[in-house]
Coordinates of N, CA and C and ligand atoms in Angstrom, one line a residue:
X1 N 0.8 -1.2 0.0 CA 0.0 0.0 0.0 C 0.9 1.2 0.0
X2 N 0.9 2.3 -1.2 CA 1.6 3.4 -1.4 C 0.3 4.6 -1.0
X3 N 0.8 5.5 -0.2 CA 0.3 6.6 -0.3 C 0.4 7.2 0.6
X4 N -0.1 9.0 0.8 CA 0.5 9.4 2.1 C -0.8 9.8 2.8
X5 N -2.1 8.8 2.4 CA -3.1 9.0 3.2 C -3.1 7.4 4.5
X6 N -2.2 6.9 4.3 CA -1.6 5.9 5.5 C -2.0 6.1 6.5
X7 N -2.5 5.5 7.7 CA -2.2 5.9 8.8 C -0.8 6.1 9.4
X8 N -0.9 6.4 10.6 CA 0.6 6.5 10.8 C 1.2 5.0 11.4
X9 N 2.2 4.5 10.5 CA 3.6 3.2 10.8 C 3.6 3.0 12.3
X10 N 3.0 2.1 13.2 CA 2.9 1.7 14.5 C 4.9 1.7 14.7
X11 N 5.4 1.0 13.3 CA 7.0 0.8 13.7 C 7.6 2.2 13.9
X12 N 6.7 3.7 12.6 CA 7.4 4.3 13.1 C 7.5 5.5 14.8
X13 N 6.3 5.2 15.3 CA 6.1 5.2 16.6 C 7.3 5.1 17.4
X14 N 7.4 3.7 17.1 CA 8.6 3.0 18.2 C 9.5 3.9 17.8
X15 N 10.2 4.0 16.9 CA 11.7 4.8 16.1 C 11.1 6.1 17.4
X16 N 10.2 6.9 17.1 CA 9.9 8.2 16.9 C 10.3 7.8 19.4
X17 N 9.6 7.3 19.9 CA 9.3 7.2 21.0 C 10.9 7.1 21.8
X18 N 11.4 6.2 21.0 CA 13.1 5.7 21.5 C 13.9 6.9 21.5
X19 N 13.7 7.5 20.0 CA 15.0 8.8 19.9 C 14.3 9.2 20.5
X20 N 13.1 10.1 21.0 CA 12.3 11.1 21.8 C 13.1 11.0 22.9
X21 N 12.9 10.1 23.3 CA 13.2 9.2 25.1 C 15.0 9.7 24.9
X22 N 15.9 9.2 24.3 CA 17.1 9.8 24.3 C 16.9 11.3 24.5
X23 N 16.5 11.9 23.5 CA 16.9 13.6 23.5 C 16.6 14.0 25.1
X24 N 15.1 13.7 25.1 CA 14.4 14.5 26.6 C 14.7 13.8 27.6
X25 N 15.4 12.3 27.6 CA 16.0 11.9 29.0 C 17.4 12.5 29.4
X26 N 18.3 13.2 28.0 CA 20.0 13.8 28.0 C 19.8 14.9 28.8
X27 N 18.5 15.6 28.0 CA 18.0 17.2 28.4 C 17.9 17.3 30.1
X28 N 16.9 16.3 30.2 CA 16.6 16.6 31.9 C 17.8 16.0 32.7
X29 N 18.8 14.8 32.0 CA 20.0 14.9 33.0 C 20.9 16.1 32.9
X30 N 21.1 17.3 31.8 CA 21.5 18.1 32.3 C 21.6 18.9 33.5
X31 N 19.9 19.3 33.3 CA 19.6 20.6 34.0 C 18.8 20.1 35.2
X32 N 19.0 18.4 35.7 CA 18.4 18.5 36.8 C 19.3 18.5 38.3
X33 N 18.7 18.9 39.3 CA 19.7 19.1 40.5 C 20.3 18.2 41.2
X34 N 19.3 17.0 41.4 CA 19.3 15.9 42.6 C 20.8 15.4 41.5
X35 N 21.9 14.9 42.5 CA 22.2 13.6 41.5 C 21.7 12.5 41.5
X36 N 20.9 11.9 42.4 CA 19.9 10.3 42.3 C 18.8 10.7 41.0
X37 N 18.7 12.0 40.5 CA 17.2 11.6 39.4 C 18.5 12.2 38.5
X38 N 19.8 13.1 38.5 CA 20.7 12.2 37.2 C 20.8 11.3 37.0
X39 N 21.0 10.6 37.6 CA 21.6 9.2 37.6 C 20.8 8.6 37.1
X40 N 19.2 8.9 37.4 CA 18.1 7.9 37.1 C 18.1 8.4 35.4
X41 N 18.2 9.6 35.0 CA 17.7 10.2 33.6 C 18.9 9.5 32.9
X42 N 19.9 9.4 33.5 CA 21.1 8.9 32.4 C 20.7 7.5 32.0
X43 N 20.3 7.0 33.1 CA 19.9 5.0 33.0 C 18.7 5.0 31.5
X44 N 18.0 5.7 31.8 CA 16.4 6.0 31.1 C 17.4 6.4 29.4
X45 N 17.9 7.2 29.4 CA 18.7 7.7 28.1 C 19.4 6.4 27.4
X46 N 20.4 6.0 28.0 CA 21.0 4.7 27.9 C 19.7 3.8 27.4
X47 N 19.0 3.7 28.4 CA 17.8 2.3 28.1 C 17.0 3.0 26.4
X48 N 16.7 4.0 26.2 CA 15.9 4.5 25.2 C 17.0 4.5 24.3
X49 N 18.2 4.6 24.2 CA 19.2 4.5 23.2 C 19.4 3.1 22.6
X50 N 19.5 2.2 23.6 CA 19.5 0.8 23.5 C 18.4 0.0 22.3
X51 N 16.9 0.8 22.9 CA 16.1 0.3 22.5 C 15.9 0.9 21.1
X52 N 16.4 2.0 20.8 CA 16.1 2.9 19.2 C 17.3 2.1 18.4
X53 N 18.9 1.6 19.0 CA 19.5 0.7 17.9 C 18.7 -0.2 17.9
X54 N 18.0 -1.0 19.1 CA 18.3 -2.4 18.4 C 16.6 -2.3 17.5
X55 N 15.7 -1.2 17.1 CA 15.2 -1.3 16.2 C 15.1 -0.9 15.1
X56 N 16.0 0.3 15.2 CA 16.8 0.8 13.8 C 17.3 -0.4 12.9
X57 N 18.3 -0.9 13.5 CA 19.0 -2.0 13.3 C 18.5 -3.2 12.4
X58 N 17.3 -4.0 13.2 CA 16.6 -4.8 12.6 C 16.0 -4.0 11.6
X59 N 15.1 -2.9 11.1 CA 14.5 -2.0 10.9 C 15.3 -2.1 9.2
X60 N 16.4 -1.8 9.4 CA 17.5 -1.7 8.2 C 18.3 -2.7 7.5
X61 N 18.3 -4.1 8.5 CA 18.4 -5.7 8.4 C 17.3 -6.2 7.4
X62 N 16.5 -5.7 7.7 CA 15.1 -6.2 7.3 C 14.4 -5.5 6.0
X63 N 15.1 -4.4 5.7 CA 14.9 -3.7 4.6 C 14.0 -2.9 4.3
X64 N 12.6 -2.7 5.3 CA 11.8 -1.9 5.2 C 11.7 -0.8 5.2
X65 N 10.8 0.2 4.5 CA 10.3 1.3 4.8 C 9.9 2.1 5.8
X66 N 10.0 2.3 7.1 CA 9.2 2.6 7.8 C 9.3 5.1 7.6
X67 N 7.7 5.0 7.7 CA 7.5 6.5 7.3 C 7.5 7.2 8.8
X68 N 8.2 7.7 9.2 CA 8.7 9.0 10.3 C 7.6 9.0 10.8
X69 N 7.2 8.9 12.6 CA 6.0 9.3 12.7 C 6.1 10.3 13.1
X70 N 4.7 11.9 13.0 CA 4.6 12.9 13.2 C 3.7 13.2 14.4
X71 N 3.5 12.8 15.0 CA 2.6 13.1 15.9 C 3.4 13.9 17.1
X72 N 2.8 14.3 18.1 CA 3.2 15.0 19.2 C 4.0 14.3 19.5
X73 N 5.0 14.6 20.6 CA 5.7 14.1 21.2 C 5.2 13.8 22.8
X74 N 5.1 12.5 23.1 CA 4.9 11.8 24.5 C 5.7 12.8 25.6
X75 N 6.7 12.9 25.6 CA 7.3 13.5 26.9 C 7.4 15.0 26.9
X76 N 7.4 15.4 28.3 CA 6.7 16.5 28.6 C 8.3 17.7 27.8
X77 N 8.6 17.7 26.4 CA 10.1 18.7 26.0 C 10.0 20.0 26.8
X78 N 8.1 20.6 27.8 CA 8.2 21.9 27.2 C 8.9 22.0 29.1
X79 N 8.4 21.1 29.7 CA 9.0 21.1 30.9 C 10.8 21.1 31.1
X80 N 11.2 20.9 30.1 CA 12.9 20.9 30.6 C 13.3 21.9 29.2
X81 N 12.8 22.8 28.5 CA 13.7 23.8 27.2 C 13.8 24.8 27.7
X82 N 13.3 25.0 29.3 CA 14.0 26.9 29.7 C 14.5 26.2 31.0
X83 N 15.7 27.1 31.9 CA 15.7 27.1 32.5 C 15.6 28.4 33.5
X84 N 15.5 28.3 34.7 CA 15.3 29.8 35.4 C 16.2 29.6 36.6
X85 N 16.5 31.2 36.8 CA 17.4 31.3 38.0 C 16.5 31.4 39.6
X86 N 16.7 30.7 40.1 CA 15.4 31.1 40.7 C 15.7 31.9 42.0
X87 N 16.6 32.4 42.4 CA 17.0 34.0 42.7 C 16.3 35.1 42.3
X88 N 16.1 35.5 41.0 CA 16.1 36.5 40.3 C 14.9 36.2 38.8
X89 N 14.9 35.0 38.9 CA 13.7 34.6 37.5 C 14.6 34.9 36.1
X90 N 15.3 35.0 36.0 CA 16.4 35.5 34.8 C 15.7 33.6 34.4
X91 N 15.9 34.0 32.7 CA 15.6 32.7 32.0 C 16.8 32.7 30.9
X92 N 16.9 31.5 30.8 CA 18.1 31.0 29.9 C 17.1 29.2 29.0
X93 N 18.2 29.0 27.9 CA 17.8 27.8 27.2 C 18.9 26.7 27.8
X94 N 20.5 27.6 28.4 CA 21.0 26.8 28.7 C 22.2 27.1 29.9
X95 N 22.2 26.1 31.0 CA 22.3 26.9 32.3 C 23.8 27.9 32.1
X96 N 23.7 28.6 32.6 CA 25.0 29.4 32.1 C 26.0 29.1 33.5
X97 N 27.5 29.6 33.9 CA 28.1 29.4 34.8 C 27.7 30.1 36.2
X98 N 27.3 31.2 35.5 CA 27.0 31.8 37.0 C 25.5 32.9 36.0
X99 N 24.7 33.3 37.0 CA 23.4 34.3 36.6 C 24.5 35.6 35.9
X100 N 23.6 36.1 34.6 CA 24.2 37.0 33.7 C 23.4 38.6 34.8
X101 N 22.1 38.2 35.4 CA 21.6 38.6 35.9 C 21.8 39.8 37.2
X102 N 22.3 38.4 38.1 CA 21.8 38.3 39.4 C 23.2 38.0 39.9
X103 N 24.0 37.2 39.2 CA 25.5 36.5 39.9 C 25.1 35.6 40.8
X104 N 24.1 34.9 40.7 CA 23.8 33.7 41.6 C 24.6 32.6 40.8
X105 N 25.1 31.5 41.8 CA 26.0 30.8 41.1 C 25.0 29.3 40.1
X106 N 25.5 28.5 39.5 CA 25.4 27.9 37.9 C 24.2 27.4 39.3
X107 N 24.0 26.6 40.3 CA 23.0 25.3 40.6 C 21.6 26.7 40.8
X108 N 22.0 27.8 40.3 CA 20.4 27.7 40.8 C 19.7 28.1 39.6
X109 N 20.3 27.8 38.4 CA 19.2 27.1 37.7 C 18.8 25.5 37.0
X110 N 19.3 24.8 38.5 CA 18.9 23.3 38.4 C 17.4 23.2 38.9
X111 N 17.2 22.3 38.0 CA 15.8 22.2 38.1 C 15.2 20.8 39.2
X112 N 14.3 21.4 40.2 CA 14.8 20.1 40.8 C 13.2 18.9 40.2
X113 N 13.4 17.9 39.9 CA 12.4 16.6 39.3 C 11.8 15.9 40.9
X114 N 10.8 15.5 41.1 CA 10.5 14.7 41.9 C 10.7 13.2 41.2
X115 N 11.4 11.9 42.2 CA 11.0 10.7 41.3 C 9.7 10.7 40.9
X116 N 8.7 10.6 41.8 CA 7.0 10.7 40.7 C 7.3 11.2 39.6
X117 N 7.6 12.2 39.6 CA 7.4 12.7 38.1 C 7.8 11.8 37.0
X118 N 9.6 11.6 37.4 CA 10.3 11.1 36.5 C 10.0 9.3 35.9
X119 N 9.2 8.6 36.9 CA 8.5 7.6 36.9 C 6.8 7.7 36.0
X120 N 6.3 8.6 36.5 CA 5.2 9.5 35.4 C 5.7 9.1 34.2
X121 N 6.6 9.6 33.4 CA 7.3 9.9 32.3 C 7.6 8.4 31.5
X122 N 8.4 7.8 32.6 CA 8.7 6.4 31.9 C 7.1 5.3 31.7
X123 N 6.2 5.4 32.5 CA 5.1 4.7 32.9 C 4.4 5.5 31.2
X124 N 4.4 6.8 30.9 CA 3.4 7.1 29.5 C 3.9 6.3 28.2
X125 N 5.3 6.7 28.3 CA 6.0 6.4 27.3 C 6.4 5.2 27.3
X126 N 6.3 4.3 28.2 CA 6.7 2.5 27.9 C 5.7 2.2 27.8
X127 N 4.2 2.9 28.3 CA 2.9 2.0 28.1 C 3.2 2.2 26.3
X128 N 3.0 3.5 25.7 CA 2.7 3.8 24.1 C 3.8 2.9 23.7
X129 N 5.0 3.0 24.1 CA 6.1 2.0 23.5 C 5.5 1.0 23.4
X130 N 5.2 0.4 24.0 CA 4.9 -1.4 24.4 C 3.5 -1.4 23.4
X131 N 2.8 -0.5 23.5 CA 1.4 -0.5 22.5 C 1.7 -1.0 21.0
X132 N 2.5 0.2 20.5 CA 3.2 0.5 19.4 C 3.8 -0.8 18.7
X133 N 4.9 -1.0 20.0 CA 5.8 -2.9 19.0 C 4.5 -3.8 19.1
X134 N 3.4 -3.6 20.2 CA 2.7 -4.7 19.9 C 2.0 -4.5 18.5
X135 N 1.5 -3.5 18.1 CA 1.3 -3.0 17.1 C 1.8 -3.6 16.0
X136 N 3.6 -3.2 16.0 CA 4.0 -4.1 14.8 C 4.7 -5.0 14.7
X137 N 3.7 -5.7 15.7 CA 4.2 -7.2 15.6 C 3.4 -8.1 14.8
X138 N 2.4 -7.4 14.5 CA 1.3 -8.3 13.4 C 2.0 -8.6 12.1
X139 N 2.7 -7.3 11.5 CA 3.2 -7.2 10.4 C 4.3 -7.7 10.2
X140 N 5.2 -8.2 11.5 CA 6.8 -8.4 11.7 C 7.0 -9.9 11.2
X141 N 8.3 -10.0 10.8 CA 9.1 -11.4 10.4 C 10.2 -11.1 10.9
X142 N 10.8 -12.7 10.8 CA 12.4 -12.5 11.2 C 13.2 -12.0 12.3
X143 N 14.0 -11.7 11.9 CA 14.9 -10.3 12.8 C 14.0 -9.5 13.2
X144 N 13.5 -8.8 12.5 CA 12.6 -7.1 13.0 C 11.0 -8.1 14.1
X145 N 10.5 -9.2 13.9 CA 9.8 -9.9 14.5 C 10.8 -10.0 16.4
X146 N 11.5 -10.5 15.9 CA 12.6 -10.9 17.3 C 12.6 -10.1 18.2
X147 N 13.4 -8.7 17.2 CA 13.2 -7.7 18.0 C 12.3 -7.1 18.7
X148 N 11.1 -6.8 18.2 CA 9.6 -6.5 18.3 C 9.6 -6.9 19.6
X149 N 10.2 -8.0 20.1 CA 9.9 -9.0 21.0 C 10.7 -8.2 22.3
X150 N 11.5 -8.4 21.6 CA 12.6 -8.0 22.8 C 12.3 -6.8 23.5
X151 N 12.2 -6.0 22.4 CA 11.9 -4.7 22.9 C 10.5 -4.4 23.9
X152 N 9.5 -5.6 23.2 CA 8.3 -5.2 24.2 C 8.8 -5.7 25.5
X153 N 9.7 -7.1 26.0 CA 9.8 -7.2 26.6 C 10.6 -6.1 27.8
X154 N 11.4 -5.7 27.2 CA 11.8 -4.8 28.3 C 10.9 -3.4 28.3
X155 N 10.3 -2.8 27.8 CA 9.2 -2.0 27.8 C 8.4 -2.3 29.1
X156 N 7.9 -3.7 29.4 CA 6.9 -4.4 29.9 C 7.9 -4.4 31.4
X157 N 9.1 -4.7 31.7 CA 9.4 -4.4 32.7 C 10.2 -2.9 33.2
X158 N 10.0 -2.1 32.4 CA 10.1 -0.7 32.7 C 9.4 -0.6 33.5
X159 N 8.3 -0.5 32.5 CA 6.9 -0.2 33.1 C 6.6 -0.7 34.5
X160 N 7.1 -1.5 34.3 CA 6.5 -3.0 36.0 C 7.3 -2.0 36.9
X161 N 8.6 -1.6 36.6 CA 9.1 -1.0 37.8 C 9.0 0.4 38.2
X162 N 8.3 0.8 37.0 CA 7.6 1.9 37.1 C 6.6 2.3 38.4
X163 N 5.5 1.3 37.9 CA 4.6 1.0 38.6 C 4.7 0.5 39.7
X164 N 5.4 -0.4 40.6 CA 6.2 -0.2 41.7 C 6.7 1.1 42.4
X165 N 8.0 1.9 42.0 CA 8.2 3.4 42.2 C 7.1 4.0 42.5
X166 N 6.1 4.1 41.5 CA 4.8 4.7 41.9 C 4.1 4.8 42.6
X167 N 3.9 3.5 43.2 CA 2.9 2.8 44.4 C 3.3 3.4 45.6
X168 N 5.2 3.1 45.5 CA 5.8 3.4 46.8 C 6.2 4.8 47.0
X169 N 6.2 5.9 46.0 CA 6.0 7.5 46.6 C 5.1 7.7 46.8
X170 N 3.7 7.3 46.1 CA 2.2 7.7 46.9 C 2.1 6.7 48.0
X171 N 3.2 5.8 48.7 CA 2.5 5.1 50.0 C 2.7 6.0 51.0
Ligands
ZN1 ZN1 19.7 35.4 38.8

């Protein structure tokens, strides 16, 4: 089926969800304060990097087409693209060394994340992930079938530990 009245490629979801997940997990390890939700955003980046080769990969093994998906973006970009001093409210895109402002020093425009949140984030985006490969697993063979697999599978325990985290900041 040629045409560009398609719905939109369930595979290219997955592509679109994985790189997403790298950019906006790099972003909020920059500019966030705690180092325990660094640490957590770098794991999350790593894991969404992991999971966009090994579908690229198959993806281009396997020789298909898949058409870019356009839709919104799942994670919240608009929550981590300013930062602010929060001394003085001076805004920046990217934290500077010290306020151009105010001369408050570089951490206070770290932003601080609660785990909820950052558990929020992985819990939207591994449910649509995991929707998505299930999605194109109907259409899958081979290698890109395998993967499909693999990938839902760790999706599926994101999510599970997600949902754990979750349970246990609202206990
Ligand atoms: Zn300032």
């Amino acid at each position: 089926m040629i045409g560009d009245k398609e719905p939109e490629s369930p595979l290219g979801v997955v592509v679109k969800l994985e790189r997403d997940g790298v950019t906006f997990f790099r972003r909020a390890n920059e500019i966030a304060a705690d180092p325990r939700v660094r640490q957590l955003f770098e794991r999350l980046a790593r894991d969404r990097e992991e999971g966009a080769r090994l579908i690229e990969d198959a993806i281009a093994k396997a020789g298909v087409k898949v058409p870019p998906a356009t839709g919104a973006s799942l994670y919240p970009f608009e929550a981590v693209a300013k930062v602010e001093c929060y001394a003085c409210g001076y805004v920046a895109t990217e934290i500077p060394t010290s306020c151009p402002q105010c001369g408050a020093a570089r951490y206070s425009f770290e932003k601080e994340f609660t785990a909820a949140m950052v558990w929020e984030i992985v819990m939207s985006s591994g449910t649509a992930l995991a929707h998505a490969a299930q999605a194109s697993l109907a259409g899958a063979r081979g290698g890109l079938k395998v993967a499909l697999e693999s990938l839902l599978k760790r999706e599926q325990a994101l999510t599970k530990e997600a949902e754990g985290e979750l349970a246990s900041a609202k206990a």
